Coordinates of C-alpha atoms and ligand atoms in Angstrom, one line a residue:
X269 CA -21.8 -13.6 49.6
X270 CA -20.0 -11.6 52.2
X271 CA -16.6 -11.6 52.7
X272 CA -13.5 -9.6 53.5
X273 CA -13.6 -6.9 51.4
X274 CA -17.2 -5.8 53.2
X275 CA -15.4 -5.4 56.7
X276 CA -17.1 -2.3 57.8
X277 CA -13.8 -1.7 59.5
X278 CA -11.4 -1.5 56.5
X279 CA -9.6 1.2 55.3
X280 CA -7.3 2.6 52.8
X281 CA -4.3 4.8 52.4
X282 CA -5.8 6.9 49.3
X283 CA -6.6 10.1 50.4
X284 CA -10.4 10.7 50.1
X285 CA -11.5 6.8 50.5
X286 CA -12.1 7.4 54.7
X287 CA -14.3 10.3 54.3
X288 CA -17.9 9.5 56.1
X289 CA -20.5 9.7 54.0
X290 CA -18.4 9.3 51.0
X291 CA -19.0 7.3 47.5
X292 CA -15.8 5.9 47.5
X293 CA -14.7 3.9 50.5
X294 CA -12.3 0.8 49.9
X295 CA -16.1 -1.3 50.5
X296 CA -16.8 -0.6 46.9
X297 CA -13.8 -0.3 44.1
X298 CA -16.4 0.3 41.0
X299 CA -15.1 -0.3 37.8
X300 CA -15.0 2.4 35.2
X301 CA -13.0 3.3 31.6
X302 CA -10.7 6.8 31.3
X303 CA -8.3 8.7 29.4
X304 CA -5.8 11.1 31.1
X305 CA -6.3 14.3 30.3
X306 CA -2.6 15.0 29.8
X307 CA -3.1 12.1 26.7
X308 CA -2.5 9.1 26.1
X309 CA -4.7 5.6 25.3
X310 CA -8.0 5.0 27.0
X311 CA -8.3 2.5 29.8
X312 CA -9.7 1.4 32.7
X313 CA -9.6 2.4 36.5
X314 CA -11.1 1.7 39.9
X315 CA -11.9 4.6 42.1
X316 CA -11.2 4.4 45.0
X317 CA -11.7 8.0 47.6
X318 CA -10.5 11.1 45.3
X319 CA -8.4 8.9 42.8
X320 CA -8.6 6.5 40.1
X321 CA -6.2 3.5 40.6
X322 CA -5.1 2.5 36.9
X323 CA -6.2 -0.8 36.2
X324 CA -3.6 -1.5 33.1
X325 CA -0.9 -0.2 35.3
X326 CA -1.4 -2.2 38.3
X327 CA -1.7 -5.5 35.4
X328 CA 1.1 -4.5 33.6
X329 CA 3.1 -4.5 36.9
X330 CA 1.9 -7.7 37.6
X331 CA -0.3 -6.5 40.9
X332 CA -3.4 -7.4 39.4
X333 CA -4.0 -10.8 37.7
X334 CA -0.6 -11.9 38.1
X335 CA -2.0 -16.1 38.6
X336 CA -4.3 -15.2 35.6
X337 CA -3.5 -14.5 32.1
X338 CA -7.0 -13.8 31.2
X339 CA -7.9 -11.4 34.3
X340 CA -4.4 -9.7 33.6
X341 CA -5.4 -8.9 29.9
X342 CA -9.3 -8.0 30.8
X343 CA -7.5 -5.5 33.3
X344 CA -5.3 -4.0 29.9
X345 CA -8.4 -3.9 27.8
X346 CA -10.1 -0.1 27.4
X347 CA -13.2 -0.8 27.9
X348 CA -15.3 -3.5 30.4
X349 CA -16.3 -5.9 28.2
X350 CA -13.7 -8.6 28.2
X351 CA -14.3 -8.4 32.1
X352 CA -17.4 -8.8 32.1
X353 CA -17.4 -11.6 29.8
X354 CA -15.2 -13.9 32.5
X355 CA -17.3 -14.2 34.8
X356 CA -18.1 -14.0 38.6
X357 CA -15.1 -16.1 40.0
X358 CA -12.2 -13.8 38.0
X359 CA -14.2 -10.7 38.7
X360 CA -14.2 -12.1 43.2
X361 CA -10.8 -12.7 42.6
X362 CA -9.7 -9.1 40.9
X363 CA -11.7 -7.3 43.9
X364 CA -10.0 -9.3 46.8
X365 CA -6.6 -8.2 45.4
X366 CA -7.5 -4.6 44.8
X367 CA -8.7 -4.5 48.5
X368 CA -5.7 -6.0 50.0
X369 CA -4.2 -3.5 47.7
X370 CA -6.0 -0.2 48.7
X371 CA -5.7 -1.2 52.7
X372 CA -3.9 1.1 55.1
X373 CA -1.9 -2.2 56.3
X374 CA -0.9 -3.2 52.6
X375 CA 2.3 -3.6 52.0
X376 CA 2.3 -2.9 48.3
X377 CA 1.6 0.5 48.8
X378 CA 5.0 1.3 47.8
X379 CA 4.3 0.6 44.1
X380 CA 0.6 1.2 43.8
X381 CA 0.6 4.5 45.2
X382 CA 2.3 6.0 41.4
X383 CA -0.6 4.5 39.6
X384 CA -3.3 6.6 41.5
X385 CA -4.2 9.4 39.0
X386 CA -6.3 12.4 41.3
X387 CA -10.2 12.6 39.4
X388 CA -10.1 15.7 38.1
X389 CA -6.5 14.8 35.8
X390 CA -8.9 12.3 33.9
X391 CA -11.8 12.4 31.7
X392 CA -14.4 9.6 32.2
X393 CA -16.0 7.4 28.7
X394 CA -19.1 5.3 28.6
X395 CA -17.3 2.0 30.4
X396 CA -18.2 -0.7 28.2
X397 CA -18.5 -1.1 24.3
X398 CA -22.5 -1.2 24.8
X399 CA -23.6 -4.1 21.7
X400 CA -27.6 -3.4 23.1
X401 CA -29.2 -1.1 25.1
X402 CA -33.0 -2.3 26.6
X403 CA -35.0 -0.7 28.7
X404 CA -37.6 -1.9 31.3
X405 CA -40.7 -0.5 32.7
X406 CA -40.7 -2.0 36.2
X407 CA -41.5 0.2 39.1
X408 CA -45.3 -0.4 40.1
X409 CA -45.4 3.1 41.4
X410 CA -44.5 4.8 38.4
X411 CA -46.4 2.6 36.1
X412 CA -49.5 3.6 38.1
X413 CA -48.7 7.5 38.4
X414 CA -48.1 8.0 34.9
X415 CA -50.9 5.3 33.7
X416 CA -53.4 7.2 35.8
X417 CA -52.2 10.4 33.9
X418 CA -53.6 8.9 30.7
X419 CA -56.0 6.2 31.5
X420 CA -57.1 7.1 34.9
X421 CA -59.6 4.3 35.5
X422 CA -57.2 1.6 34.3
X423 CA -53.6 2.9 35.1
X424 CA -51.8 -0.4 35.4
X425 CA -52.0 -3.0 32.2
X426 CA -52.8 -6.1 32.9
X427 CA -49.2 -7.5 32.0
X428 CA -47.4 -5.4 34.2
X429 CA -47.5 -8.3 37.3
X430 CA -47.0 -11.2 34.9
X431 CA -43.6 -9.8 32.8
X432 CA -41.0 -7.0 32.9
X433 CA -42.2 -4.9 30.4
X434 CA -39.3 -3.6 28.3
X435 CA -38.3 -1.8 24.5
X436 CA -35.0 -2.0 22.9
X437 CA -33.4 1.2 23.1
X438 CA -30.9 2.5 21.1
X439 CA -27.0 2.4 22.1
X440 CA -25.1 4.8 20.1
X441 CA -26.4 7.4 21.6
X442 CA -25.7 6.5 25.2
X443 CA -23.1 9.1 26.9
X444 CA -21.1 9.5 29.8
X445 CA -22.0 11.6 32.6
X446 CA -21.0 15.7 32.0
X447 CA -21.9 15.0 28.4
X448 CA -24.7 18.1 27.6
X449 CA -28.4 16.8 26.4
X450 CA -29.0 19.0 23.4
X451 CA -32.8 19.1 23.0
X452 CA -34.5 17.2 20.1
X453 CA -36.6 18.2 17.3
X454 CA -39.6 15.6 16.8
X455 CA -42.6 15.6 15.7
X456 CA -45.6 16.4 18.2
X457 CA -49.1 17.4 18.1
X458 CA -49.9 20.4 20.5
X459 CA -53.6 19.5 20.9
X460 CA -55.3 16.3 20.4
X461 CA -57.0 17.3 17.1
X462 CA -54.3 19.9 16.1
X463 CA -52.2 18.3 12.9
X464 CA -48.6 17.3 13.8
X465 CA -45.8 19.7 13.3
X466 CA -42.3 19.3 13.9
X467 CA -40.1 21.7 16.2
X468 CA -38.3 21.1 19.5
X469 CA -39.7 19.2 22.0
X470 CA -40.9 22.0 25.0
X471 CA -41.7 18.5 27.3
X472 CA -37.6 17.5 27.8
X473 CA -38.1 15.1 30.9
X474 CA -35.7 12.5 32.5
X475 CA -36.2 9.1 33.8
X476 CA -34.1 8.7 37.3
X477 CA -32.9 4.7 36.9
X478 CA -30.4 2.3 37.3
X479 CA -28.2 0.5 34.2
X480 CA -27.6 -3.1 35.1
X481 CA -24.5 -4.3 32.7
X482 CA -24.6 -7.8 31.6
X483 CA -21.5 -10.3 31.8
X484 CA -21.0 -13.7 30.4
X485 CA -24.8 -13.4 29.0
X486 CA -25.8 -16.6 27.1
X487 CA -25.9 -18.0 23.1
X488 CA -28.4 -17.5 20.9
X489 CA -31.0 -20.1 21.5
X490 CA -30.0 -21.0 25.3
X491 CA -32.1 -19.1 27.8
X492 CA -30.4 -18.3 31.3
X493 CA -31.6 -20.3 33.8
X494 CA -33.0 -17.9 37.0
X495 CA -31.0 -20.0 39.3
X496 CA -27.6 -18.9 37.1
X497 CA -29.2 -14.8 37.0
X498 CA -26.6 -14.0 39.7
X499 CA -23.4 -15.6 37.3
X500 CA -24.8 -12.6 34.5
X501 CA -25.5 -9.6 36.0
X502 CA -21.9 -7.7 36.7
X503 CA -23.4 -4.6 38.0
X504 CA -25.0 -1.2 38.0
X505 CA -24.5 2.1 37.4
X506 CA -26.8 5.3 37.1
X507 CA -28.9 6.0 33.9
X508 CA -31.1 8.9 32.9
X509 CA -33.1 8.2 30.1
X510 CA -33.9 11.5 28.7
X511 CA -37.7 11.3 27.2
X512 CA -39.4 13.7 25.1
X513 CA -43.2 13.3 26.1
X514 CA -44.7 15.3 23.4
X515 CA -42.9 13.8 20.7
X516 CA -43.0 10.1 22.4
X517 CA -47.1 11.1 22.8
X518 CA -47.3 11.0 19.7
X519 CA -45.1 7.9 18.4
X520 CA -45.3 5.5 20.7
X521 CA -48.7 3.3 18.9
X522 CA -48.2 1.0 18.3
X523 CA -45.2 -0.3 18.1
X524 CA -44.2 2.1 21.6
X525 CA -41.4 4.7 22.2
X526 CA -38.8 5.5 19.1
X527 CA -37.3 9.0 18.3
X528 CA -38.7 10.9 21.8
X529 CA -36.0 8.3 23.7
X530 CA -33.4 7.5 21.3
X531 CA -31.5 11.5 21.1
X532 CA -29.6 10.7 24.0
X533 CA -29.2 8.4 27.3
X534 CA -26.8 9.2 29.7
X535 CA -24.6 6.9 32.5
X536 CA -22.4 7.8 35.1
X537 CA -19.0 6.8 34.5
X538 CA -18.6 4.2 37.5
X539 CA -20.2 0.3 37.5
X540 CA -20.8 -0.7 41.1
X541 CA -20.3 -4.5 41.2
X542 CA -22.8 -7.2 42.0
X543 CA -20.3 -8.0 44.9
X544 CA -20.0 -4.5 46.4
X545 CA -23.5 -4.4 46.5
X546 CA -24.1 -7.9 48.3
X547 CA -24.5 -6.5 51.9
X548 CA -27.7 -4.3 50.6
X549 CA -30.1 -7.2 49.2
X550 CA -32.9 -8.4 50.7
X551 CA -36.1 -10.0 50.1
X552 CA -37.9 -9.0 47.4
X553 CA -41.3 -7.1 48.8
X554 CA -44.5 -7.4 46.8
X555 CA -48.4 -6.8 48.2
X556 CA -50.2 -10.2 49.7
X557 CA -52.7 -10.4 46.6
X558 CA -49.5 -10.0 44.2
X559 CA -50.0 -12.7 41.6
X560 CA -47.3 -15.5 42.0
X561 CA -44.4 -14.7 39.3
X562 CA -44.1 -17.3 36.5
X563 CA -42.0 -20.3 37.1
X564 CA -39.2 -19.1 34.6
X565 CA -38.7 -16.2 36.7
X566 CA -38.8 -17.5 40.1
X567 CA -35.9 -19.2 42.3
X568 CA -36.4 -19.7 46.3
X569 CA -33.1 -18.9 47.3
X570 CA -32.8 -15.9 45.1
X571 CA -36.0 -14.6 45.8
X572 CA -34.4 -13.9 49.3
X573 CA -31.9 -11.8 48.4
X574 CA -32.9 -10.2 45.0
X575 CA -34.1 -6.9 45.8
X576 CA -31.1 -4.1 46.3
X577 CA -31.7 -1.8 49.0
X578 CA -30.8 1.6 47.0
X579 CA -32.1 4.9 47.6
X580 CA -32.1 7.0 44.7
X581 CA -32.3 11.0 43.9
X582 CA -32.7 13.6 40.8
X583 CA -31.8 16.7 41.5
X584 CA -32.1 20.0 39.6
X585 CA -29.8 23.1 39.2
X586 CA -31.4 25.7 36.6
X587 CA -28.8 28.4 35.2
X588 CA -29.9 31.2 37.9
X589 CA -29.5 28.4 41.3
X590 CA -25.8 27.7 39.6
X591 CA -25.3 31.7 39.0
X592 CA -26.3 32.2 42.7
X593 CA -24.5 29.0 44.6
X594 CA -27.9 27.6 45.1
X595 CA -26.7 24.2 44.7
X596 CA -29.1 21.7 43.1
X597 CA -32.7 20.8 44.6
X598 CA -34.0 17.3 44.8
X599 CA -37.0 16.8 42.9
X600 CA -36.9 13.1 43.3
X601 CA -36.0 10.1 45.9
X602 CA -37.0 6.6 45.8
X603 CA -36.1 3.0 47.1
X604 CA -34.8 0.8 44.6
X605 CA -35.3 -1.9 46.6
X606 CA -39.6 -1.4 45.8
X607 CA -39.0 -2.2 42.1
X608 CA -41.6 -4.9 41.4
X609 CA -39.0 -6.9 39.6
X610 CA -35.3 -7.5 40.0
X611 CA -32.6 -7.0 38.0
X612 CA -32.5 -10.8 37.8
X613 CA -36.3 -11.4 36.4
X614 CA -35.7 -8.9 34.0
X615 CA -32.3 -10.2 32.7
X616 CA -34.2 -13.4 32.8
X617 CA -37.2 -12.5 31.0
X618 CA -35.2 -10.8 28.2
X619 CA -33.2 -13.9 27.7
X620 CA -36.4 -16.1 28.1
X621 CA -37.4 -16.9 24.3
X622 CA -33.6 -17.6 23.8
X623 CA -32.5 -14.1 22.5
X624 CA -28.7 -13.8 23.5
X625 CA -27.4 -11.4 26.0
X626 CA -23.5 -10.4 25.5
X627 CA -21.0 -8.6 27.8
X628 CA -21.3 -4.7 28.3
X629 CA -25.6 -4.8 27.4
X630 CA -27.0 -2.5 28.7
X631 CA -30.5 -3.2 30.5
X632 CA -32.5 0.1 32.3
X633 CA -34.6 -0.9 35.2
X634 CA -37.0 2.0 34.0
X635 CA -38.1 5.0 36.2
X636 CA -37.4 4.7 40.1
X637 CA -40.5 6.2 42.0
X638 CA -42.4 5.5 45.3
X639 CA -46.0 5.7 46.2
X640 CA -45.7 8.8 47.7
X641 CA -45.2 12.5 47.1
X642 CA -41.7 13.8 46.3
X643 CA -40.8 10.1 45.6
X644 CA -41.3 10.9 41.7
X645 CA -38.7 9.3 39.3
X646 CA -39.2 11.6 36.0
X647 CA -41.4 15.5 35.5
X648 CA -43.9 13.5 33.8
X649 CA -45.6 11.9 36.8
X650 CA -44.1 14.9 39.0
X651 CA -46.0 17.5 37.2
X652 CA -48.8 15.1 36.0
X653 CA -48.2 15.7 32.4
X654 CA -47.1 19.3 32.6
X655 CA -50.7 20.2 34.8
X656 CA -48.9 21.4 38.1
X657 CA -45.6 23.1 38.9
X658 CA -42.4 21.8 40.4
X659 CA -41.0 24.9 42.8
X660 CA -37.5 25.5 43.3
X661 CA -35.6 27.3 45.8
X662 CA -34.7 30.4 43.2
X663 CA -38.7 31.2 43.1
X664 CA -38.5 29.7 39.4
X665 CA -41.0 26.8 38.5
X666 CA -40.4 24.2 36.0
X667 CA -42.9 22.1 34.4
X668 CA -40.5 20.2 32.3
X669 CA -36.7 20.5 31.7
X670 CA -35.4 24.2 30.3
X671 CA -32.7 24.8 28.5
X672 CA -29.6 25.3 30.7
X673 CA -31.3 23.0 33.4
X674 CA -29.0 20.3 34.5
X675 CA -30.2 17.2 35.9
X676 CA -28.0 15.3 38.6
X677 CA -28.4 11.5 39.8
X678 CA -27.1 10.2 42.7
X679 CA -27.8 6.9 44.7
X680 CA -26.4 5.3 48.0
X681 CA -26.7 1.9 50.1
X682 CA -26.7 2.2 53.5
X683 CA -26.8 -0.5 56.1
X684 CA -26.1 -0.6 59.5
X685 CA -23.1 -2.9 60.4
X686 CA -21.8 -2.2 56.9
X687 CA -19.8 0.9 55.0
X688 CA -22.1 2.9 53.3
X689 CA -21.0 3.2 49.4
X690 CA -22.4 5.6 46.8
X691 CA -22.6 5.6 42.5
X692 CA -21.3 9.5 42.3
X693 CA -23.4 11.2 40.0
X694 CA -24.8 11.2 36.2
X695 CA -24.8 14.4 35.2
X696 CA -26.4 15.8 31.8
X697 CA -27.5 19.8 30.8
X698 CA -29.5 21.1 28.7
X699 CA -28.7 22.7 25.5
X700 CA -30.8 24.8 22.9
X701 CA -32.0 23.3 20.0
X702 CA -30.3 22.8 16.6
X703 CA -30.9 25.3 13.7
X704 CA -34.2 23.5 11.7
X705 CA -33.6 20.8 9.8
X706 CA -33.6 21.4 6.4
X707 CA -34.4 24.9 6.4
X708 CA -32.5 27.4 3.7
X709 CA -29.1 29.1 4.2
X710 CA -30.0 32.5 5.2
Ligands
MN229 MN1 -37.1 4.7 30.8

């Protein structure tokens, strides 16, 4: 799985791309979709340091699937889909000449260098035409942090070490990262016994995960073999899956959570490939009295390598840190690589009574936490339901999200022997309510 474009030792003539510690080095060339800001027609870019190499450009030039008619017109498209759809050897194929494009040594850096446009010239869209949007429920540490909040003698179901638990999740409302989280009315009871009313939400939360985006995916009827998970899964990007917990209290039996996750769900802009990430799996990790995982979703040789080692973060910046140059506190890190099931079992599972998968899905891992304190993926399990307070360095204390809060997401891979590479960021703030529904003109 590794190859040349992993070389530790590479590196590129872009301005920004050799900075130490940064997202963007020539090891990982994620894919994303943009329109200039100056105008023009949407399409898609790899970025690479501070700029975003145009992908249409570079294939209407003929430096990017010029042996390939069908890579050259995926590369044209404005959104990731018809890339996604061709699979693992076309998308190898399109990152090898994008390296050998980006390197200091290249010698077509004479007519790639006009198709970089600099980040802040372009605006960023949701990168893929998202058909259907799932989300899973697969970290064992948050399952049993925020199933002790509510069943404290019984957090974990007994299903959670047998299947990926998931919902389906609603796609039109999945943004891009910068795109403000405007917070939802819903229906909510304020005491157990108290009758329902409907206002906006006062427990605004976010989920700190990871988007896996499907390719070629399978026809209706054919499930995907685990041994052919890899071939389907073209890679990840950040997600936040905003969550009201008073309205979702309230909705989710039995049929589980509806209106308090459907508002919004946002994505950063940028899909780090499958291939970019290869130098960070390993093993899978589960406890010695683990039950065995079913047949269906359990290969030898993947099993190696099917954890990704990423560490992930949420971090918080209320309107008085950003008035004073605070910068934004971490209120959550966690390893990726702990997640009880991989991306693989879960695109596996879903596919597993023969339901079809299609290029650009959308599948959430679910909240990203670790066993221990300050490794809390959402407020919910932070604050146990609101109970204690999360301090931040302005003196202010939060027990869930306020209004003007904005939540940033970040994640990197690190490895020694290998170029660290990051995701950038998934941003979202928080906005006040909507005037009432339905109430009179006044
Ligand atoms: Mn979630």
């Amino acid at each position: 799985m590794i190859n040349e474009t992993h070389d530790k030792d590479l590196t590129s003539w872009v301005p920004g791309a050799e900075v130490r510690g940064g997202d963007f080095p020539i090891q990982n060339l994620p894919f994303g979709a943009f329109v200039p800001k100056e105008g023009g027609e949407a399409r898609l870019g790899v970025a690479i340091g501070d700029y975003v190499l145009d992908l249409r450009a570079a294939a209407e030039q003929g430096l990017v699937g010029g042996d390939s008619e069908p890579l050259a017109r995926a590369c044209r498209e404005t959104t990731l889909n018809a890339l996604m759809a061709l699979g693992s050897q076309h998308w190898r194929a399109l990152r090898l000449t994008l390296s050998r494009l980006l390197r200091t040594d290249s010698d077509r850096r004479p007519q790639t260098q006009p198709l970089l446009w600099q980040k802040d010239k372009v605006t960023m869209l949701v990168p893929a035409s998202i058909g259907d949007y799932t989300d899973f429920y697969t970290s064992i540490h948050h399952a049993t942090n925020a199933g002790r909040i509510f069943r404290p003698e019984n957090p974990l179901f007994p299903n959670f070490t047998h299947l990926p638990v998931g919902y389906h999740g609603r796609a039109s409302s999945i943004v891009v990262s910068g795109h403000p989280c405007r917070r939802p009315w819903g229906q909510q009871r304020r005491a157990p016994d108290s009758p329902p009313v409907f206002e906006p939400t006062t427990k605004l939360d976010f989920e700190l995960e990871l988007g896996i985006f499907v390719g070629p995916g399978n026809s209706l009827g054919k499930p995907i073999p685990i041994a052919d998970a890899a071939e389907h899964v073209f890679g990840l990007c950040l997600l936040n899956d905003w969550s009201a917990r008073d309205v979702q209290a309230w909705e989710y039996q039995p049929l589980g959570p509806f209106l308090g996750k459907s508002f919004l769900t946002s994505i950063s802009p940028w899909v780090v490939t499958m291939e970019a990430l290869a130098p960070f799996r390993q093993p899978i990790s589960r406890s010695p009295e683990a039950p065995p995982a079913p047949g269906y979703l359990s290969d030898p040789d993947l099993d190696r390598c099917s954890a990704i080692d990423i560490e992930v973060e949420a971090a918080l910046e209320t309107a008085a840190m950003r008035d004073k140059h605070m910068g934004a506190a971490v209120v959550g890190k966690a390893k990726f690589a702990q997640q009880y099931w991989s991306v693989f079992q879960m695109l596996v599972h879903h596919a597993s009574n023969g339901c079809n998968l299609r290029p650009g899905d959308l599948l959430g891992t679910g909240t990203i936490s670790g066993p221990g304190p300050g490794e809390e993926g959402c407020l919910l399990e932070k604050t146990v339901n609101g109970a204690r307070l999360v301090e931040l360095p302005s003196g202010e204390t939060r027990r869930f999200l306020d209004d003007g809060d904005e939540v940033i997401l970040r994640a990197r891979c690190t490895r020694h022997g290998f170029a660290p590479i990051g995701f950038g960021e998934c941003r979202g703030r928080i906005e006040p309510p909507m005037a009432p529904v339905g109430s009179p003109c006044r």
